[in-house]
Coordinates of C-alpha atoms and ligand atoms in Angstrom, one line a residue:
M56 CA 14.8 -7.3 3.6
V57 CA 11.4 -8.0 5.1
K58 CA 8.5 -8.5 2.7
Y59 CA 5.1 -7.2 3.0
V60 CA 1.8 -8.6 1.4
I61 CA -0.8 -6.1 2.1
G62 CA -4.6 -6.7 1.2
N63 CA -6.4 -3.8 -0.1
W64 CA -10.1 -4.8 0.7
K65 CA -11.4 -1.5 -1.0
L66 CA -15.3 -1.1 -0.4
N67 CA -15.5 -4.7 0.3
P68 CA -17.0 -6.9 1.7
A69 CA -20.8 -5.8 2.1
T70 CA -21.4 -7.2 5.7
L71 CA -19.6 -7.1 8.8
T72 CA -20.0 -11.0 8.9
E73 CA -17.9 -11.4 5.7
A74 CA -15.3 -9.1 6.9
A75 CA -14.9 -10.8 10.0
A76 CA -14.9 -14.3 8.3
L77 CA -11.9 -13.0 6.3
A78 CA -10.1 -11.6 9.3
H79 CA -10.3 -15.0 10.9
A80 CA -8.9 -16.8 7.7
I81 CA -6.0 -14.2 7.3
G82 CA -5.3 -14.5 11.1
A83 CA -4.9 -18.3 10.6
M84 CA -2.3 -17.9 7.9
A85 CA 1.2 -18.8 8.6
N86 CA 3.3 -16.4 10.5
D87 CA 6.6 -16.2 8.7
A88 CA 9.1 -13.5 10.1
N89 CA 10.2 -12.8 6.7
C90 CA 6.8 -11.6 5.4
H91 CA 4.5 -9.2 7.1
I92 CA 0.8 -9.6 6.3
G93 CA -1.3 -6.5 6.3
C94 CA -5.0 -5.9 5.6
T95 CA -7.2 -2.8 5.1
P96 CA -10.8 -3.2 6.1
S97 CA -13.1 -0.3 5.5
F98 CA -13.4 2.1 8.3
V99 CA -16.8 0.6 9.6
H100 CA -15.2 -2.9 9.8
L101 CA -11.7 -1.5 11.2
A102 CA -12.6 -2.1 15.0
A103 CA -14.0 -5.6 14.6
V104 CA -11.3 -6.8 12.3
R105 CA -8.7 -5.5 14.6
E106 CA -10.3 -7.2 17.6
I107 CA -10.0 -10.4 15.7
L108 CA -6.5 -10.1 14.7
K109 CA -5.2 -8.3 17.8
H110 CA -3.4 -11.6 19.0
S111 CA -2.0 -12.1 15.5
S112 CA 1.0 -10.6 13.7
V113 CA -1.2 -9.4 10.8
W114 CA -0.8 -5.7 10.6
V115 CA -4.5 -3.8 10.2
G116 CA -4.4 -0.6 8.3
V117 CA -6.8 1.8 6.5
Q118 CA -7.4 2.9 2.7
D119 CA -7.2 6.4 3.5
I120 CA -7.2 9.1 6.2
G121 CA -8.4 12.6 6.7
A122 CA -6.0 15.5 5.6
F123 CA -7.0 18.3 7.9
G124 CA -6.7 17.4 11.7
A125 CA -7.0 14.9 14.4
T126 CA -10.5 15.9 15.4
G127 CA -12.8 18.8 14.4
A128 CA -15.1 20.4 12.0
F129 CA -14.3 17.9 9.0
T130 CA -17.6 16.2 8.4
G131 CA -17.2 12.6 6.8
D132 CA -13.4 12.3 7.7
V133 CA -11.7 9.9 9.7
S134 CA -8.5 11.0 11.2
A135 CA -5.0 9.2 11.6
V136 CA -5.4 9.5 15.3
Q137 CA -8.9 7.9 15.4
A138 CA -7.4 4.9 13.2
V139 CA -4.5 4.5 15.5
D140 CA -6.7 4.5 18.6
L141 CA -8.6 1.5 16.9
G142 CA -5.4 -0.4 16.4
A143 CA -4.4 0.6 12.7
K144 CA -0.7 0.3 12.1
F145 CA -0.5 2.0 8.6
A146 CA -2.4 3.8 6.0
I147 CA -2.6 3.4 2.3
I148 CA -2.2 6.9 0.9
G149 CA -2.8 8.3 -2.7
H150 CA -4.3 5.0 -4.0
S151 CA -5.4 5.6 -7.6
E152 CA -9.0 5.2 -7.0
R153 CA -8.7 8.1 -4.3
R154 CA -6.7 10.2 -6.9
A155 CA -9.4 9.4 -9.7
Y156 CA -12.7 9.4 -7.9
H157 CA -11.9 12.0 -5.1
K158 CA -9.5 14.2 -7.2
E159 CA -6.8 13.8 -4.7
D160 CA -3.8 15.8 -5.7
N161 CA -0.2 16.3 -4.4
S162 CA -1.1 19.2 -2.1
L163 CA -3.9 17.3 -0.5
L164 CA -1.6 14.2 -0.1
V165 CA 1.2 15.8 1.4
K166 CA -1.4 16.7 4.3
K167 CA -2.4 13.3 4.5
I168 CA 1.0 12.0 4.8
T169 CA 1.9 14.4 7.4
Q170 CA -1.1 13.6 9.4
A171 CA -0.3 9.8 9.2
I172 CA 3.3 10.3 10.4
S173 CA 2.5 12.6 13.1
A174 CA -0.1 10.0 14.4
G175 CA 2.6 7.2 14.2
L176 CA 1.1 5.3 11.4
A177 CA 3.2 3.7 8.7
V178 CA 2.5 5.1 5.2
V179 CA 2.0 3.1 2.1
L180 CA 2.2 5.7 -0.7
C181 CA 0.8 4.5 -3.9
V182 CA 2.2 5.9 -7.2
G183 CA 1.4 4.7 -10.7
E184 CA 0.9 5.8 -14.4
T185 CA -2.1 5.6 -16.5
K186 CA -2.2 3.3 -19.6
S187 CA -1.7 6.4 -22.0
E188 CA 1.1 7.7 -19.8
Y189 CA 2.6 4.3 -20.1
E190 CA 2.1 3.9 -23.9
Q191 CA 3.9 7.4 -24.3
G192 CA 6.9 6.4 -22.2
E193 CA 6.2 8.9 -19.4
T194 CA 6.0 6.4 -16.6
L195 CA 9.1 7.6 -14.7
G196 CA 8.3 11.3 -15.1
V197 CA 4.6 10.7 -13.6
L198 CA 6.1 8.7 -10.7
D199 CA 8.7 11.5 -9.9
N200 CA 6.0 13.8 -9.8
Q201 CA 3.8 11.7 -7.5
L202 CA 6.8 11.1 -5.2
S203 CA 7.5 14.8 -5.3
V204 CA 5.0 14.9 -2.1
L205 CA 7.9 13.7 -0.1
N206 CA 10.3 16.6 -1.1
G207 CA 9.7 19.0 1.6
L208 CA 9.1 16.4 4.5
T209 CA 11.8 17.1 7.1
V210 CA 10.6 14.3 9.2
L211 CA 11.8 12.0 6.5
Q212 CA 15.3 12.7 7.9
D213 CA 14.3 10.7 11.1
K214 CA 15.4 7.0 10.6
F215 CA 12.3 6.0 12.7
V216 CA 10.1 7.6 10.1
Q217 CA 12.1 6.2 7.0
D218 CA 11.4 2.8 8.4
K219 CA 7.5 3.5 8.3
L220 CA 7.6 4.5 4.8
L221 CA 6.7 2.1 1.8
I222 CA 5.9 2.9 -1.6
A223 CA 3.6 0.9 -3.8
Y224 CA 4.1 1.0 -7.5
E225 CA 0.6 0.5 -9.0
P226 CA 0.2 1.1 -12.6
V227 CA -3.3 2.4 -13.0
W228 CA -3.8 0.2 -16.0
A229 CA -2.8 -3.2 -14.2
I230 CA -5.3 -2.5 -11.3
G231 CA -8.2 -5.1 -11.5
T232 CA -7.4 -5.6 -15.1
G233 CA -5.5 -8.9 -15.3
L234 CA -2.7 -6.9 -17.1
T235 CA 0.7 -6.3 -15.7
P236 CA 3.9 -4.9 -16.9
T237 CA 6.8 -7.2 -17.6
I238 CA 8.9 -8.1 -14.6
D239 CA 11.7 -6.2 -16.3
E240 CA 9.7 -3.1 -16.4
V241 CA 8.6 -3.4 -12.7
V242 CA 12.3 -4.0 -11.7
A243 CA 13.3 -0.7 -13.5
V244 CA 10.7 1.2 -12.2
H245 CA 11.4 -0.1 -8.5
R246 CA 14.9 0.6 -8.9
H247 CA 14.1 4.1 -10.1
I248 CA 11.8 4.7 -7.2
K249 CA 14.6 3.6 -4.7
A250 CA 17.2 5.9 -6.4
N251 CA 14.7 8.9 -6.0
L252 CA 14.0 8.1 -2.4
Q253 CA 17.7 8.0 -2.0
H254 CA 18.1 11.5 -3.1
L255 CA 15.9 12.4 -0.3
G256 CA 18.1 10.4 2.2
V257 CA 16.1 7.3 2.4
D258 CA 18.2 4.3 2.1
D259 CA 16.7 1.3 0.3
V260 CA 13.0 2.1 0.5
C261 CA 10.7 -0.8 0.7
V262 CA 8.7 -0.8 -2.8
L263 CA 5.8 -2.9 -3.3
Y264 CA 4.2 -3.9 -6.5
G265 CA 0.4 -3.8 -7.0
G266 CA -1.7 -4.5 -10.0
S267 CA -3.4 -7.8 -10.8
V268 CA -1.2 -9.8 -8.5
N269 CA -2.7 -13.3 -8.1
D270 CA -1.8 -16.8 -7.0
K271 CA -0.3 -17.5 -10.4
N272 CA 1.8 -14.7 -10.9
A273 CA 3.1 -13.8 -7.4
A274 CA 6.1 -16.2 -7.3
E275 CA 7.6 -14.3 -10.4
F276 CA 7.3 -10.9 -8.6
A277 CA 8.4 -12.4 -5.3
G278 CA 11.8 -13.7 -6.9
C279 CA 12.8 -10.2 -7.9
D280 CA 15.2 -8.6 -5.3
A281 CA 13.8 -5.0 -6.1
V282 CA 10.1 -6.2 -5.2
N283 CA 9.8 -5.9 -1.5
G284 CA 6.2 -7.2 -1.4
A285 CA 2.7 -6.8 -2.8
L286 CA -0.4 -4.6 -2.7
V287 CA -3.1 -6.9 -3.6
G288 CA -6.7 -6.0 -4.3
G289 CA -9.1 -8.5 -5.7
A290 CA -7.0 -11.6 -4.8
S291 CA -6.8 -10.5 -1.1
L292 CA -10.5 -11.3 -0.8
K293 CA -9.9 -14.9 -1.9
V294 CA -8.5 -16.4 1.0
Q295 CA -6.7 -19.3 -0.9
S296 CA -5.2 -17.1 -3.4
F297 CA -4.1 -14.5 -0.7
A298 CA -2.5 -17.4 1.2
T299 CA -0.5 -18.5 -2.0
I300 CA 0.7 -14.9 -2.4
V301 CA 1.8 -14.6 1.0
E302 CA 3.6 -18.1 0.8
A303 CA 5.3 -16.9 -2.4
F304 CA 6.9 -13.6 -0.8
A305 CA 7.8 -15.5 2.4
Q306 CA 9.9 -18.0 0.4
F307 CA 12.5 -15.3 -0.6
Ligands
LIG476 C1 -5.2 -2.4 -5.8 O1 -6.1 -1.7 -6.0 O2 -4.3 -1.8 -5.0 C2 -4.9 -3.5 -6.6 C3 -3.7 -3.8 -6.6 O3 -5.7 -4.0 -7.2 P1 -5.9 -5.5 -7.9 O4 -4.9 -6.5 -7.2 O5 -7.2 -6.1 -7.9 O6 -5.3 -5.2 -9.3

């Protein structure tokens, strides 16, 4: 199965000059057919980053999209259609920071997923439990609830759409903290997610792990069959660390 290593740049960097430098560095990374590289600049840097990477195999994506329409009276939104027009190939949807700071819930996320799929974007749907949910053994129930946004999506029966759906398991407590679940825990969760999606008719969905992946621990995650790649936050802004993570996943 092809692997994916996707950088979530979040609200970084501060300047277009820095974003361009990062894009040039990522574009120069080894292009291995076994491992797709992706990056997600902020919307204001999207066009410039895509221009820099347009002759590379790096996928440029976005960190969010508007829920309500392709164009229209939705002040502040950026639509999936506009992102596609600028060359975006995928959208991260339901990141825990969006869920926490913007109060995004399942009903909103269904709309975002629908907008993304209709515009032809691949979707990286983020799911993950909080620290207290983890400690209380509620992880799988929380994930099932978050994955239920896919339940009513009839378009998921389309193989073409299925191929454009990725799930990122990102325990909230592991994001930016340096903490990670054990490999066994990650594998068990990824298997659970794959089984859940299989019930919806999606065979062997690609499941990425995200949460404090770095150049030191990437190889351990990459060595697991159930881990089909990584969604990388902080380390994606450090060129050498990101390159090491990509190499780790390209090896398997
Ligand atoms: C993220 O926010 O998607 C993420 C994985 O962050 P970090 O790698 O910094 O934990």
